[in-house]
Structure formats: structure tokens, C-alpha cells
PDB file of C-alpha atoms in Angstrom:
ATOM      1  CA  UNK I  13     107.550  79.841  36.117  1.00  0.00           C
ATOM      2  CA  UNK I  14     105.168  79.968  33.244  1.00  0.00           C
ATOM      3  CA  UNK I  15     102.987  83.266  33.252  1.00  0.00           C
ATOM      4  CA  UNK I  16     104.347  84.461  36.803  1.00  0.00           C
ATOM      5  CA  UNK I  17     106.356  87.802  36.570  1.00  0.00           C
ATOM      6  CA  UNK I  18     107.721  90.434  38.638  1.00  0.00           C
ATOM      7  CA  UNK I  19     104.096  91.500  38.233  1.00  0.00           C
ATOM      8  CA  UNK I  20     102.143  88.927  39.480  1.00  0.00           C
ATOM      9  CA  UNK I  21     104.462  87.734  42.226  1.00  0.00           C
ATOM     10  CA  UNK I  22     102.953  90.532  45.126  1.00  0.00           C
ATOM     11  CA  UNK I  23      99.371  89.682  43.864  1.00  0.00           C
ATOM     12  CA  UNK I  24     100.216  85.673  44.854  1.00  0.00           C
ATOM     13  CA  UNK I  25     101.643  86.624  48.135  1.00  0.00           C
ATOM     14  CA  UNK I  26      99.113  88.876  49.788  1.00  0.00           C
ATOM     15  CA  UNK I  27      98.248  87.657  52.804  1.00  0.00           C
ATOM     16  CA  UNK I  28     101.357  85.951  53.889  1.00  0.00           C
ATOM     17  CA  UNK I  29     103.835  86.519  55.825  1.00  0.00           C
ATOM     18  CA  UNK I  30     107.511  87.468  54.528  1.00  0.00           C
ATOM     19  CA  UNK I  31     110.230  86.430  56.175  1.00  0.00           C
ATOM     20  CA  UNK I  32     113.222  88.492  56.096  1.00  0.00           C
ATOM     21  CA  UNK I  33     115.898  86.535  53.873  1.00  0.00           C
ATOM     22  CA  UNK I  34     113.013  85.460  51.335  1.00  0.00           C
ATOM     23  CA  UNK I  35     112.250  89.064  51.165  1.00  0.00           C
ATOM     24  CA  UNK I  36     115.848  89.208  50.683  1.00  0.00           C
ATOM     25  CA  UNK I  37     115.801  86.362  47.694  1.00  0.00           C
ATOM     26  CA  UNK I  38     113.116  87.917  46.435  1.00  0.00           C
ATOM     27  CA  UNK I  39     114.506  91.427  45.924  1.00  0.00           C
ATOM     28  CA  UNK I  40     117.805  89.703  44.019  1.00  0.00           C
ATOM     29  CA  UNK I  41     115.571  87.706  41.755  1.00  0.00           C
ATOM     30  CA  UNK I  42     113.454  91.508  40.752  1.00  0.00           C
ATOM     31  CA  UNK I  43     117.214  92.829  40.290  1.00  0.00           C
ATOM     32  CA  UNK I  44     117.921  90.067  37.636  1.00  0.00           C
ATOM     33  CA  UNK I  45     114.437  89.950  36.373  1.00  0.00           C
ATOM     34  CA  UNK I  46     114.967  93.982  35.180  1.00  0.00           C
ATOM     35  CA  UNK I  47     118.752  93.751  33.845  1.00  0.00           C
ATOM     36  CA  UNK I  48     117.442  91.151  31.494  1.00  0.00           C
ATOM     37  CA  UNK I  49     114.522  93.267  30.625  1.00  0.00           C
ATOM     38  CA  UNK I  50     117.026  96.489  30.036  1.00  0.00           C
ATOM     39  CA  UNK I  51     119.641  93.507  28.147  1.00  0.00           C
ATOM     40  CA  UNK I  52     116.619  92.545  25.607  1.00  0.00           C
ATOM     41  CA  UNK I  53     116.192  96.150  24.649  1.00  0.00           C
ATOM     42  CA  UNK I  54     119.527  96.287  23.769  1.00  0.00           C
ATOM     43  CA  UNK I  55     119.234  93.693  21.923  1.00  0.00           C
ATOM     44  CA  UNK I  56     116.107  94.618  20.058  1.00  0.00           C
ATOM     45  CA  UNK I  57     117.770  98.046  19.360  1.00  0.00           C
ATOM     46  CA  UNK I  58     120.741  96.391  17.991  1.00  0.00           C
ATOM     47  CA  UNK I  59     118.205  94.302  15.540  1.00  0.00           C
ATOM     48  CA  UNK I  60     116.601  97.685  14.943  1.00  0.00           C
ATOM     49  CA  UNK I  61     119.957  98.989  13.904  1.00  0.00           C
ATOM     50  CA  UNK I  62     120.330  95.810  11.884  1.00  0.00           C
ATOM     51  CA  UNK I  63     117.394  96.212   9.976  1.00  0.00           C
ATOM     52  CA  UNK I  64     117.520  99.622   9.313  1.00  0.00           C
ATOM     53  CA  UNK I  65     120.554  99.487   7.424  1.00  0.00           C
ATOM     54  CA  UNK I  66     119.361  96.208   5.846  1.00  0.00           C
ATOM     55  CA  UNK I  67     116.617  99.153   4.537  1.00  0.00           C
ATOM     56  CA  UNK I  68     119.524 101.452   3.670  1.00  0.00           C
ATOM     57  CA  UNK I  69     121.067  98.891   1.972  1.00  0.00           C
ATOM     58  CA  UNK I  70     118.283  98.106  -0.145  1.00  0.00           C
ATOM     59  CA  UNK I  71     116.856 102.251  -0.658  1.00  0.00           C
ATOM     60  CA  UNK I  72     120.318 102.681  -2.535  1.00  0.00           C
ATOM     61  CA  UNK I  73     120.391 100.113  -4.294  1.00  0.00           C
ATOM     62  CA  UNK I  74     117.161 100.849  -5.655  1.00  0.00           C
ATOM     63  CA  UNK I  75     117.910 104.566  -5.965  1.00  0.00           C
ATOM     64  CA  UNK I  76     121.366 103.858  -7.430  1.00  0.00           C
ATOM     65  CA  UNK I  77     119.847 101.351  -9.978  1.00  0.00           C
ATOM     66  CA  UNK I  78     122.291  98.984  -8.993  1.00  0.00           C
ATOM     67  CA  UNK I  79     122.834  94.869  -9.609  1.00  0.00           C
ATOM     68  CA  UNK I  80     123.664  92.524  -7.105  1.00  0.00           C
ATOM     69  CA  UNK I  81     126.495  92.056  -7.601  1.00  0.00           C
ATOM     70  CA  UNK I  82     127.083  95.656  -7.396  1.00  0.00           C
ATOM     71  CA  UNK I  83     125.117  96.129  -4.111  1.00  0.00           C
ATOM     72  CA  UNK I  84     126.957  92.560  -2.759  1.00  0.00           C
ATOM     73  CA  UNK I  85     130.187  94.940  -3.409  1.00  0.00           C
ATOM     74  CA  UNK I  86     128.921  97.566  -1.759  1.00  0.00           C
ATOM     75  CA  UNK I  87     127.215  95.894   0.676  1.00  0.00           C
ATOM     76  CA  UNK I  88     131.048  93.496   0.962  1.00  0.00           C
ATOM     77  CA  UNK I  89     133.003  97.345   1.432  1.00  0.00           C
ATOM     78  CA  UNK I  90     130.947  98.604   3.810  1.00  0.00           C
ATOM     79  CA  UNK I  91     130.843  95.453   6.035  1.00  0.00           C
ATOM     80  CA  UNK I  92     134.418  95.183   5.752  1.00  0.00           C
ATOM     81  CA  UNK I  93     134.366  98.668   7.345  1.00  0.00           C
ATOM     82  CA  UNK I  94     132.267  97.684  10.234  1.00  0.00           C
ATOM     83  CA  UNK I  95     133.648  94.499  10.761  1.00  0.00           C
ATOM     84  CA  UNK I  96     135.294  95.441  13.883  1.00  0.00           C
ATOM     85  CA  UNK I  97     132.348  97.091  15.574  1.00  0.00           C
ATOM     86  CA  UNK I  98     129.953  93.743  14.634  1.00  0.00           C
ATOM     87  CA  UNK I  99     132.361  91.782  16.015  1.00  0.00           C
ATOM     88  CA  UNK I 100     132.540  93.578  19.385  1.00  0.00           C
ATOM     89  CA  UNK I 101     128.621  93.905  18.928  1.00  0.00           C
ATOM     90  CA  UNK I 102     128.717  90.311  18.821  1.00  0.00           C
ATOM     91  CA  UNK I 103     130.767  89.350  21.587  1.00  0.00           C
ATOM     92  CA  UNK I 104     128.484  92.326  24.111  1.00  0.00           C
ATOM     93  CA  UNK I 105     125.771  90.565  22.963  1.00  0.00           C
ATOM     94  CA  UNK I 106     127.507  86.845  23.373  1.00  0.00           C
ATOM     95  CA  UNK I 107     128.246  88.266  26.655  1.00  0.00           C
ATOM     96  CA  UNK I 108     124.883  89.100  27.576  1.00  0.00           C
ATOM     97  CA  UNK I 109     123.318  86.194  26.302  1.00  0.00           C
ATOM     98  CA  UNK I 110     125.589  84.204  29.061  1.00  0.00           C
ATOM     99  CA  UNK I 111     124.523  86.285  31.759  1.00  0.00           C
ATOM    100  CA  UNK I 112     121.280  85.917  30.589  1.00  0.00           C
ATOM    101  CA  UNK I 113     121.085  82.074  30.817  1.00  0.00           C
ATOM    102  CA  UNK I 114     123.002  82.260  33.806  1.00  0.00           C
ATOM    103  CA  UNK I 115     120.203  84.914  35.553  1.00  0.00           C
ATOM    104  CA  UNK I 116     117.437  82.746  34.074  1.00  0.00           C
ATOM    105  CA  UNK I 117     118.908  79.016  35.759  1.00  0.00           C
ATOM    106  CA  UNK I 118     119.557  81.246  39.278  1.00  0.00           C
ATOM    107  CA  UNK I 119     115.859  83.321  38.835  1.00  0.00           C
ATOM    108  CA  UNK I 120     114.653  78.953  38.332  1.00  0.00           C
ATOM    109  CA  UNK I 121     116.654  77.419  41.493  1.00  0.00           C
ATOM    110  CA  UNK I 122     115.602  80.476  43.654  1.00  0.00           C
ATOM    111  CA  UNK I 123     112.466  80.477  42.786  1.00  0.00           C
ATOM    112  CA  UNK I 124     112.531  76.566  43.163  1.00  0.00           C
ATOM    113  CA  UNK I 125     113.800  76.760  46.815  1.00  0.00           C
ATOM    114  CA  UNK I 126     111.324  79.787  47.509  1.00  0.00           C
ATOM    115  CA  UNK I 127     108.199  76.957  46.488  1.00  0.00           C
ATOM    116  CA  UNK I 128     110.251  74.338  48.737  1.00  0.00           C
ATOM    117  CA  UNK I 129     109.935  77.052  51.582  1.00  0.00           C
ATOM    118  CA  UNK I 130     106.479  78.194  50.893  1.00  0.00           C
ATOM    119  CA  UNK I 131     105.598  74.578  50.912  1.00  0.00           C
ATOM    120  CA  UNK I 132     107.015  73.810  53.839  1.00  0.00           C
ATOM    121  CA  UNK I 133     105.717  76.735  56.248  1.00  0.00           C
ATOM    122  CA  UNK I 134     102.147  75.952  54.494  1.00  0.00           C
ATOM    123  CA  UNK I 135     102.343  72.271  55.444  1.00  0.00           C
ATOM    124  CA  UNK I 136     103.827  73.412  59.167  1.00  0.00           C
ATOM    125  CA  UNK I 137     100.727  75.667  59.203  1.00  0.00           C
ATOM    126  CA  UNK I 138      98.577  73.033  58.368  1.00  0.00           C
ATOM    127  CA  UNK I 139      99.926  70.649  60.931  1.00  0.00           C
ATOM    128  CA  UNK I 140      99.742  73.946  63.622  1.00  0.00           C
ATOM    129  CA  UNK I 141      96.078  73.787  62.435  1.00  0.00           C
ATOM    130  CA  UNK I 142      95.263  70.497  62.864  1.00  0.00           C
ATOM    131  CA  UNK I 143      97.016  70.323  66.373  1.00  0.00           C
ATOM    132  CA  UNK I 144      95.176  73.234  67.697  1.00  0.00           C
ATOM    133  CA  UNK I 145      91.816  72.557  66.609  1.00  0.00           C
ATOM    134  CA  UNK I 146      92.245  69.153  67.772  1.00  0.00           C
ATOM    135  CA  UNK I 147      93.756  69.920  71.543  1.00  0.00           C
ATOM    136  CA  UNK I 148      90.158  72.556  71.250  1.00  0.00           C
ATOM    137  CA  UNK I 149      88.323  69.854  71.217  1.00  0.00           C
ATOM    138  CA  UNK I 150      89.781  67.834  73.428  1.00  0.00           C
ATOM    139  CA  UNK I 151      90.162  71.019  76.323  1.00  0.00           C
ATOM    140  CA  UNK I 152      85.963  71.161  75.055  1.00  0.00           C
ATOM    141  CA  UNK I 153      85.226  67.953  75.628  1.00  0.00           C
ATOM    142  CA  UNK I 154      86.891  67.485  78.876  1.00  0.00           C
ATOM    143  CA  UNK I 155      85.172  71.159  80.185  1.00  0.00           C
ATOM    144  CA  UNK I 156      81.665  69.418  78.892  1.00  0.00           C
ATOM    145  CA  UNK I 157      82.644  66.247  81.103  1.00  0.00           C
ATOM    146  CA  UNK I 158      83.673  68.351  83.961  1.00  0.00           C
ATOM    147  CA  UNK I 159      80.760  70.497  83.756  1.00  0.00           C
ATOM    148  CA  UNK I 160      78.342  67.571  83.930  1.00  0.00           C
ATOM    149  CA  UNK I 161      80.163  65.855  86.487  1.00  0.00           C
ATOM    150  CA  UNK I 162      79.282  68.855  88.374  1.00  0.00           C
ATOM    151  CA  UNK I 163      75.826  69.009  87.669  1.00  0.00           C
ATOM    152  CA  UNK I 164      75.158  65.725  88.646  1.00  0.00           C
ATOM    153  CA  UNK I 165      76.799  66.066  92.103  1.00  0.00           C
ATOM    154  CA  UNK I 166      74.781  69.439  92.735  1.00  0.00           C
ATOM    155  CA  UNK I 167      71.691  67.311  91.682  1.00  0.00           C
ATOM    156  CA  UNK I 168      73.308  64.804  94.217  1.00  0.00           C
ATOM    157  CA  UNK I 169      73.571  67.254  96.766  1.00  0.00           C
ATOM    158  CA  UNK I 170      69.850  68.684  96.625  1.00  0.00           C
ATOM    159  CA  UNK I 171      68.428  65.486  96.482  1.00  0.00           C
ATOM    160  CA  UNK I 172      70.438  65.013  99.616  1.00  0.00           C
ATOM    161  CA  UNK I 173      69.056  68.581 100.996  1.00  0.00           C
ATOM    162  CA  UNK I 174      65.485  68.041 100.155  1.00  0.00           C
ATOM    163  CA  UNK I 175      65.495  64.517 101.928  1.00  0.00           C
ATOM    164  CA  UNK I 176      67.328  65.763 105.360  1.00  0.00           C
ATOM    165  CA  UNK I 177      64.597  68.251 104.714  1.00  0.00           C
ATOM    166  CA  UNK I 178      61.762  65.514 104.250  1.00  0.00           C
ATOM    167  CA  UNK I 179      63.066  63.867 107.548  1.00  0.00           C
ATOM    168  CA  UNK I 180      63.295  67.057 109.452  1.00  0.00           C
ATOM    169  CA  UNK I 181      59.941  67.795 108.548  1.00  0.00           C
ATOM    170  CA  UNK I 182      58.905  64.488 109.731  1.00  0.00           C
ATOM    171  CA  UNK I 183      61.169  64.536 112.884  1.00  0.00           C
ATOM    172  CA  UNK I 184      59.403  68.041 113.655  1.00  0.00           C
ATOM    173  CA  UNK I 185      55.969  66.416 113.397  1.00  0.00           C
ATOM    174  CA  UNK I 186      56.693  63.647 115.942  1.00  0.00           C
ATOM    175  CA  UNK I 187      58.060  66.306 118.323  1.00  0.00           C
ATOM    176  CA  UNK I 188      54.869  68.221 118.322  1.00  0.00           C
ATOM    177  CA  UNK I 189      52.630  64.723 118.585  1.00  0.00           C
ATOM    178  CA  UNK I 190      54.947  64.064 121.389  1.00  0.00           C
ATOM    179  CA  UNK I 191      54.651  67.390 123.067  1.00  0.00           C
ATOM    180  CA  UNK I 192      50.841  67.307 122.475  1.00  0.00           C
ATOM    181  CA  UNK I 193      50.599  63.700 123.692  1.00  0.00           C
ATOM    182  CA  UNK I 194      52.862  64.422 126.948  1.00  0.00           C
ATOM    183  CA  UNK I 195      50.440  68.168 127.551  1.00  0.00           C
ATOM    184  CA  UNK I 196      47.665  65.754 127.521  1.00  0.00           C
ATOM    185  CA  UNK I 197      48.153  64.012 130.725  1.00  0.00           C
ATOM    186  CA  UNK I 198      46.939  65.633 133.871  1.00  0.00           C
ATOM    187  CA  UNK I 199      48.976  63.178 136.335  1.00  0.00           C
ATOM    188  CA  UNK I 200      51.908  64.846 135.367  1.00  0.00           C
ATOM    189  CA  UNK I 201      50.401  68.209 134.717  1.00  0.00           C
ATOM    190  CA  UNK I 202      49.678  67.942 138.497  1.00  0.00           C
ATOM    191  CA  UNK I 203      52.420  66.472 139.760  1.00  0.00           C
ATOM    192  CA  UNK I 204      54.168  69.619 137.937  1.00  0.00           C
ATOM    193  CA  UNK I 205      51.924  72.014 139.729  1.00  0.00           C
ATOM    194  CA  UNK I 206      52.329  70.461 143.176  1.00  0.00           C
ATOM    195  CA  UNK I 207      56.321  70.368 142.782  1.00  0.00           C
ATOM    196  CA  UNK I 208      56.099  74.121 141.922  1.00  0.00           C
ATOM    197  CA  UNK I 209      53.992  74.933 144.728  1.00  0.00           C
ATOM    198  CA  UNK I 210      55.954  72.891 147.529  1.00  0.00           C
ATOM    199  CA  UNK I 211      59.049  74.948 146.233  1.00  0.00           C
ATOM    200  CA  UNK I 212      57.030  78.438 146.688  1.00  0.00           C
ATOM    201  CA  UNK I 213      55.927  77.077 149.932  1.00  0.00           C
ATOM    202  CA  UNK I 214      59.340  76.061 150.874  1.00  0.00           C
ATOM    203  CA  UNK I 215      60.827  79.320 149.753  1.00  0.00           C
ATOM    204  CA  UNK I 216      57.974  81.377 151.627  1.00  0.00           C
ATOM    205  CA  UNK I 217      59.075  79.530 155.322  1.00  0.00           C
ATOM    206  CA  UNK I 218      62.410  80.183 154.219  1.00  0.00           C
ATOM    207  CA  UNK I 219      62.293  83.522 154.568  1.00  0.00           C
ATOM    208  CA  UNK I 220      60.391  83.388 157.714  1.00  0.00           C
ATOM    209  CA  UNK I 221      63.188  81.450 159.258  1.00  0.00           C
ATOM    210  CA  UNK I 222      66.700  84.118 157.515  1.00  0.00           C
ATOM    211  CA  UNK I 223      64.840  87.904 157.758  1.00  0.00           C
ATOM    212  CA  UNK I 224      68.195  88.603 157.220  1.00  0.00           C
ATOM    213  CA  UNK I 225      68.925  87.806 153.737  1.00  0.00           C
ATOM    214  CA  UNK I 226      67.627  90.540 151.609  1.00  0.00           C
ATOM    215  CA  UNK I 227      64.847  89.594 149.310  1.00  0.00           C
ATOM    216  CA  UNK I 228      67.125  90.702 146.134  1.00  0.00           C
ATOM    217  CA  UNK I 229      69.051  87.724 147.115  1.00  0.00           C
ATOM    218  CA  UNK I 230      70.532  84.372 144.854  1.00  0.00           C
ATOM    219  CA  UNK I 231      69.236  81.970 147.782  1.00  0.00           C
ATOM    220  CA  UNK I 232      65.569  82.758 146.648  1.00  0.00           C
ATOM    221  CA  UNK I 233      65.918  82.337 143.202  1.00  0.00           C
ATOM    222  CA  UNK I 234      63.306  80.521 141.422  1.00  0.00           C
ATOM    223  CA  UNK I 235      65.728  78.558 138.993  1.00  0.00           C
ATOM    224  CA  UNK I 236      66.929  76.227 141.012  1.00  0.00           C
ATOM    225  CA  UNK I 237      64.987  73.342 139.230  1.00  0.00           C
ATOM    226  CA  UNK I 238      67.152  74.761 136.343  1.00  0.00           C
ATOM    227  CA  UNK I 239      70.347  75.529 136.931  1.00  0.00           C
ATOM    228  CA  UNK I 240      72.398  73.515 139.296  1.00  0.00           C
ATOM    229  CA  UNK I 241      73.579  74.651 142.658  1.00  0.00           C
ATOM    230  CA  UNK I 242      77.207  74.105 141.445  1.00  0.00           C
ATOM    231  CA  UNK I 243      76.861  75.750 138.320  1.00  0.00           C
ATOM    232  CA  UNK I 244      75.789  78.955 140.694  1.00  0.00           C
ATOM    233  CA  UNK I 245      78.892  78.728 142.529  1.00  0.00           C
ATOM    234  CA  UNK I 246      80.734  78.434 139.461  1.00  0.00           C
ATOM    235  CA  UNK I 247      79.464  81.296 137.759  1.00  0.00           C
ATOM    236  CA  UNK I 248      80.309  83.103 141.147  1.00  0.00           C
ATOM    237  CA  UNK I 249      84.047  82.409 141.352  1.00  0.00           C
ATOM    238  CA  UNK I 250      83.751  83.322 137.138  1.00  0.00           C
ATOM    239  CA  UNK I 251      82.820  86.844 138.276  1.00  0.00           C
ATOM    240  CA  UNK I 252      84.875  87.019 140.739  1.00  0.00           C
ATOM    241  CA  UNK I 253      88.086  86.028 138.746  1.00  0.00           C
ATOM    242  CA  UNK I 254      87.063  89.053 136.518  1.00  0.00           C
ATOM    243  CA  UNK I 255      86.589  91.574 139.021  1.00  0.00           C
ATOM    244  CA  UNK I 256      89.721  90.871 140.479  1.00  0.00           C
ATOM    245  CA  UNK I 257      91.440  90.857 137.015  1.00  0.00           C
ATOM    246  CA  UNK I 258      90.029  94.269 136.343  1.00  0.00           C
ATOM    247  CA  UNK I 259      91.180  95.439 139.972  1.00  0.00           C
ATOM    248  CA  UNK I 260      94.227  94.681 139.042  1.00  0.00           C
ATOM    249  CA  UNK I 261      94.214  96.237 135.828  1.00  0.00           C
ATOM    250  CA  UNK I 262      93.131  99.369 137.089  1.00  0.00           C
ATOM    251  CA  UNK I 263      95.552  99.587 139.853  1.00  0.00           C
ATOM    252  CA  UNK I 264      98.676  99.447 137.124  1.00  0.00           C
ATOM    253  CA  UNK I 265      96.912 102.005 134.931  1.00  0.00           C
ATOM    254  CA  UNK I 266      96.601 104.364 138.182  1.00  0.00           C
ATOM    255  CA  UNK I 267     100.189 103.640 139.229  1.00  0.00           C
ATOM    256  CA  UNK I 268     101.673 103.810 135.934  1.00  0.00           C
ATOM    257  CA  UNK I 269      99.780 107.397 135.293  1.00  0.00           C
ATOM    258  CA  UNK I 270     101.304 108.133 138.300  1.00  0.00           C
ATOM    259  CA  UNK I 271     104.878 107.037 137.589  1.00  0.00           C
ATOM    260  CA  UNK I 272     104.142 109.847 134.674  1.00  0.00           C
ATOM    261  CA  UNK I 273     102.912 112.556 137.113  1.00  0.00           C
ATOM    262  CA  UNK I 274     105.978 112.452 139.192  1.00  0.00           C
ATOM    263  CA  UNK I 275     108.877 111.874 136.669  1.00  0.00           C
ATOM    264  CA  UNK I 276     106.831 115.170 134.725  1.00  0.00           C
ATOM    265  CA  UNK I 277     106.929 116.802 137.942  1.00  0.00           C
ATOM    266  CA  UNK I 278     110.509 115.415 139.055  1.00  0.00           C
ATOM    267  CA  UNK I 279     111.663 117.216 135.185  1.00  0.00           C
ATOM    268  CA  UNK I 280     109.558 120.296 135.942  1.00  0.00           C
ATOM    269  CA  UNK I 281     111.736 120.683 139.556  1.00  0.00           C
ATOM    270  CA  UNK I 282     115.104 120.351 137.925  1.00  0.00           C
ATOM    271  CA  UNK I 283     114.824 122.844 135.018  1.00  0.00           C
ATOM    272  CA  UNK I 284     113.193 125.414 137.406  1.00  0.00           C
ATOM    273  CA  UNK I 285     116.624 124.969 139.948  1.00  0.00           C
ATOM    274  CA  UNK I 286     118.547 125.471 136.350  1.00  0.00           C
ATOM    275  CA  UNK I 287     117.156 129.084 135.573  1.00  0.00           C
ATOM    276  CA  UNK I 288     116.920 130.197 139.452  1.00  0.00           C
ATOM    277  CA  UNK I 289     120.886 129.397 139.511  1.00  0.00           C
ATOM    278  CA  UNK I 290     122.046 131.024 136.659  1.00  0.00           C
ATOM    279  CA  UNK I 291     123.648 127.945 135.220  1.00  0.00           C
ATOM    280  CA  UNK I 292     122.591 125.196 133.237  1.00  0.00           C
ATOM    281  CA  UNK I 293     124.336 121.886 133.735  1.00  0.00           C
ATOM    282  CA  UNK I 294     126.778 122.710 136.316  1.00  0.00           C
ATOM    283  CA  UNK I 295     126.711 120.494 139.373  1.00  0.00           C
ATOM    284  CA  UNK I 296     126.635 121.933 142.877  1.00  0.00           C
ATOM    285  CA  UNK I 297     129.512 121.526 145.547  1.00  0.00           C
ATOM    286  CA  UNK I 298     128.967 119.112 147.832  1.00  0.00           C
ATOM    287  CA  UNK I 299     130.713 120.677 151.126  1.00  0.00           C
ATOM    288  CA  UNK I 300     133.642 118.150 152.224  1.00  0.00           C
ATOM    289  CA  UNK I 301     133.482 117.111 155.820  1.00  0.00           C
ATOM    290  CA  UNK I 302     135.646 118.147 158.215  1.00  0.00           C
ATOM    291  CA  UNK I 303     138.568 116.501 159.125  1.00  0.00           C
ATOM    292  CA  UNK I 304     139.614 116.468 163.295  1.00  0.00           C
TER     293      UNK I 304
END
């Protein structure tokens, strides 16, 4: 408490937060703080009083010449006369003085429990602090150990890359040795040539032989060293699946668009009989056969 006043209290808390109720405490403890400000001046004016008829006393004496004895009369007379209002004066400022000493040990216990507080939230700040900087660090550290655990497997992976790269580069070399090795020899190179020319020759007496295939058709095809005779017939029966398929589908759109036509046509019929009869909705009569 020494040199802290209502004053200086704002000025020490700027910055912090204010809870509610110590705003509260705080408020009580400026109430008490000013009644013993406006108590003291009534007690200095009552020692004002005091001495200024302590300097009354004294200016007549002095003006009336008088001894002390005289002026202890005097003085005795007129103290007797006031007697009653220095006694009440006395017990208001007894009074006060009680209430003082009472506001002063409440203004000390509040304003002891207010440091308890304000030491408490400061050391659960601190600990708030210390907790969050520390689970920083840690979230940090394991985002730097996850990061380079992911550098290293992309490092992994390229090294990976450029080595299937290295081999296909090598794998694509061979091929083209091979390919050059394998254009290089004219036994096969003419055995190649001879097989394609017995198959023209074979296709050209072919012909000769069945004038009546058209030359447009499959049968003289120059893939058959390539595709397989039962891969042609497969590919046939393919096409002829889908043809069918789309037959079919064609021949329920035309039906169904014809379903349409007729039941539009059948509605067109039956409100034309409505307006050339004269009567909507009625049924006709059926003539009853006759009875023998």
C-alpha cells in the first residue's frame, strides 16, 4: 500500500484485463478511499475551528490586558458553555475515527486478495505461455521432420525415375542393335520376300479359279499373315450382333412413334364425334335385340 492511491491504481493496470467482480472490489475500495478523504477534512476543519478560537482566546486576552488566571476563567466559562457541543464533536469524530480504521483494515485485505488474484492469473498466464510456446515447438519440429521425411522419399522416388529411365534408355539401344542386326541378314530378308510373293501369287490364281467373288472382297485381303482367320470371323459375328441390336432398336422407336400416331389420331376421332353430336360425354344407345 505504500505510495499507491486511487491515483495511481489505473496507471498500474493498463493493459490488463478486468474482470467483472474485481472491477466490482475495486469500485468499493475508491468509495471508501473518498469518504475518508471527505472524513479528514472534517477533521482538519474542526482543528481549524480549534485553533482559531485558541487565536480568539489569546487576541482578547491581549486586547483585554488580562492575567491568566483571568483568561483561564474566561477561557473555564466559555468551555463550560461549549462543553456539550465538544463532547458531541468528540464522539462524531470518535465515530469517524472507527470507521476510519475499519475502511483502512477492509481497503488492506481487499487490496491483499486483489494481489493474491493478480498473482494468480499472472502465474496462470505464465504457465499458458510456457505451454503454448512449448506445444509450437514441438507442432515445428514434428512439421520440419515430416517435411524432410518427404523430401527424402521424393529424392527416393527420382532416383528411382532417372534409373528406370537409365535402363529404358539402355533397353531402347539393344532393341535398335537388335533390329539393325536382324535387317542385316539377307537369308531372311529373302525368305521374307519369297513368302510375300508366293501369297500374291497364290492370291492372283485365286481369283482365276472364284470370278465370282468381287475384288472388294475379305477373302483377298492381304492381312492374313496378320490377323488370324478366326479373329476375322469373330469380328464378323461382332458386327453382326450390332446391326441386329440396332435393327431392333429402330424397329421399337418406329412402332412406339407409331403407338403415338394412332392413340393422337384415335383422340382426334372421338372429340370430332363429340361436337358433330351435339353432346359431350353422353354415350350412344346400343339398339337391344329383338326378342322372338
Amino acid at each position: 500500500m505504500n505510495g499507491m492511491h486511487a491515483g495511481n491504481m489505473p496507471a498500474a493496470m493498463v493493459g490488463l484485463p478486468t474482470p467483472a467482480g474485481h472491477q466490482a472490489e475495486l469500485n468499493y475500495i475508491y468509495g471508501l478511499v473518498e469518504e475518508l478523504s471527505r472524513q479528514l477534512a472534517q477533521n482538519q476543519r474542526a482543528l481549524e475551528e480549534v485553533v482559531s478560537g485558541v487565536g480568539k482566546v489569546r487576541g482578547r486576552a491581549r486586547s483585554q490586558s488580562l492575567t491568566n488566571d483571568e483568561l483561564l476563567n474566561a477561557a473555564g466559562e466559555e468551555l463550560k458553555n461549549q462543553d456539550e457541543n465538544i463532547d458531541q464533536l468528540v464522539s462524531v469524530l470518535t465515530e469517524a475515527l472507527e470507521k476510519a480504521k475499519f475502511s483502512r483494515d477492509a481497503n488492506a485485505a481487499l487490496l491483499s486478495q486483489y494481489s493474491q488474484v493478480m498473482y494468480s492469473m499472472l502465474k496462470k498466464f505464465h504457465e499458458y505461455k510456457a505451454k503454448h510456446v512449448q506445444d509450437v515447438a514441438a507442432w515445428h519440429h514434428s512439421y520440419r521432420a515430416q517435411l524432410a521425411e518427404a523430401r527424402a522419399e521424393n529424392s527416393r522416388l527420382r532416383e528411382q525415375i532417372w534409373e528406370m529411365q537409365a535402363h529404358a534408355g539402355k533397353a531402347n539401344e539393344l532393341v535398335r542393335k537388335f533390329r539393325a542386326e536382324y535387317d542385316k541378314d539377307e537369308k531372311r530378308w529373302e525368305r521374307t520376300v519369297d513368302a510375300k510373293a508366293m501369297r500374291q501369287e497364290l492370291r492372283f490364281w485365286k481369283r482365276m479359279a472364284m470370278p465370282e467373288l468381287p475384288d472388294d472382297d475379305e477373302f483377298w485381303s492381304d492381312d492374313d499373315d496378320i490377323i488370324d482367320r478366326a479373329e476375322k470371323e469373330r469380328q464378323k459375328e461382332l458386327q453382326k450382333l450390332d446391326a441386329e441390336q440396332q435393327a431392333q432398336a429402330a424397329q421399337a422407336v418406329a412402332e412406339e412413334t407409331a403407338a403415338n400416331e394412332a392413340a393422337e389420331s384415335s383422340g382426334l376421332g372421338e372429340m370430332s364425334g363429340s361436337n358433330g353430336s351435339g353432346v359431350t360425354g353422353v354415350p350412344t344407345e346400343v339398339p337391344q335385340p329383338m326378342v322372338s
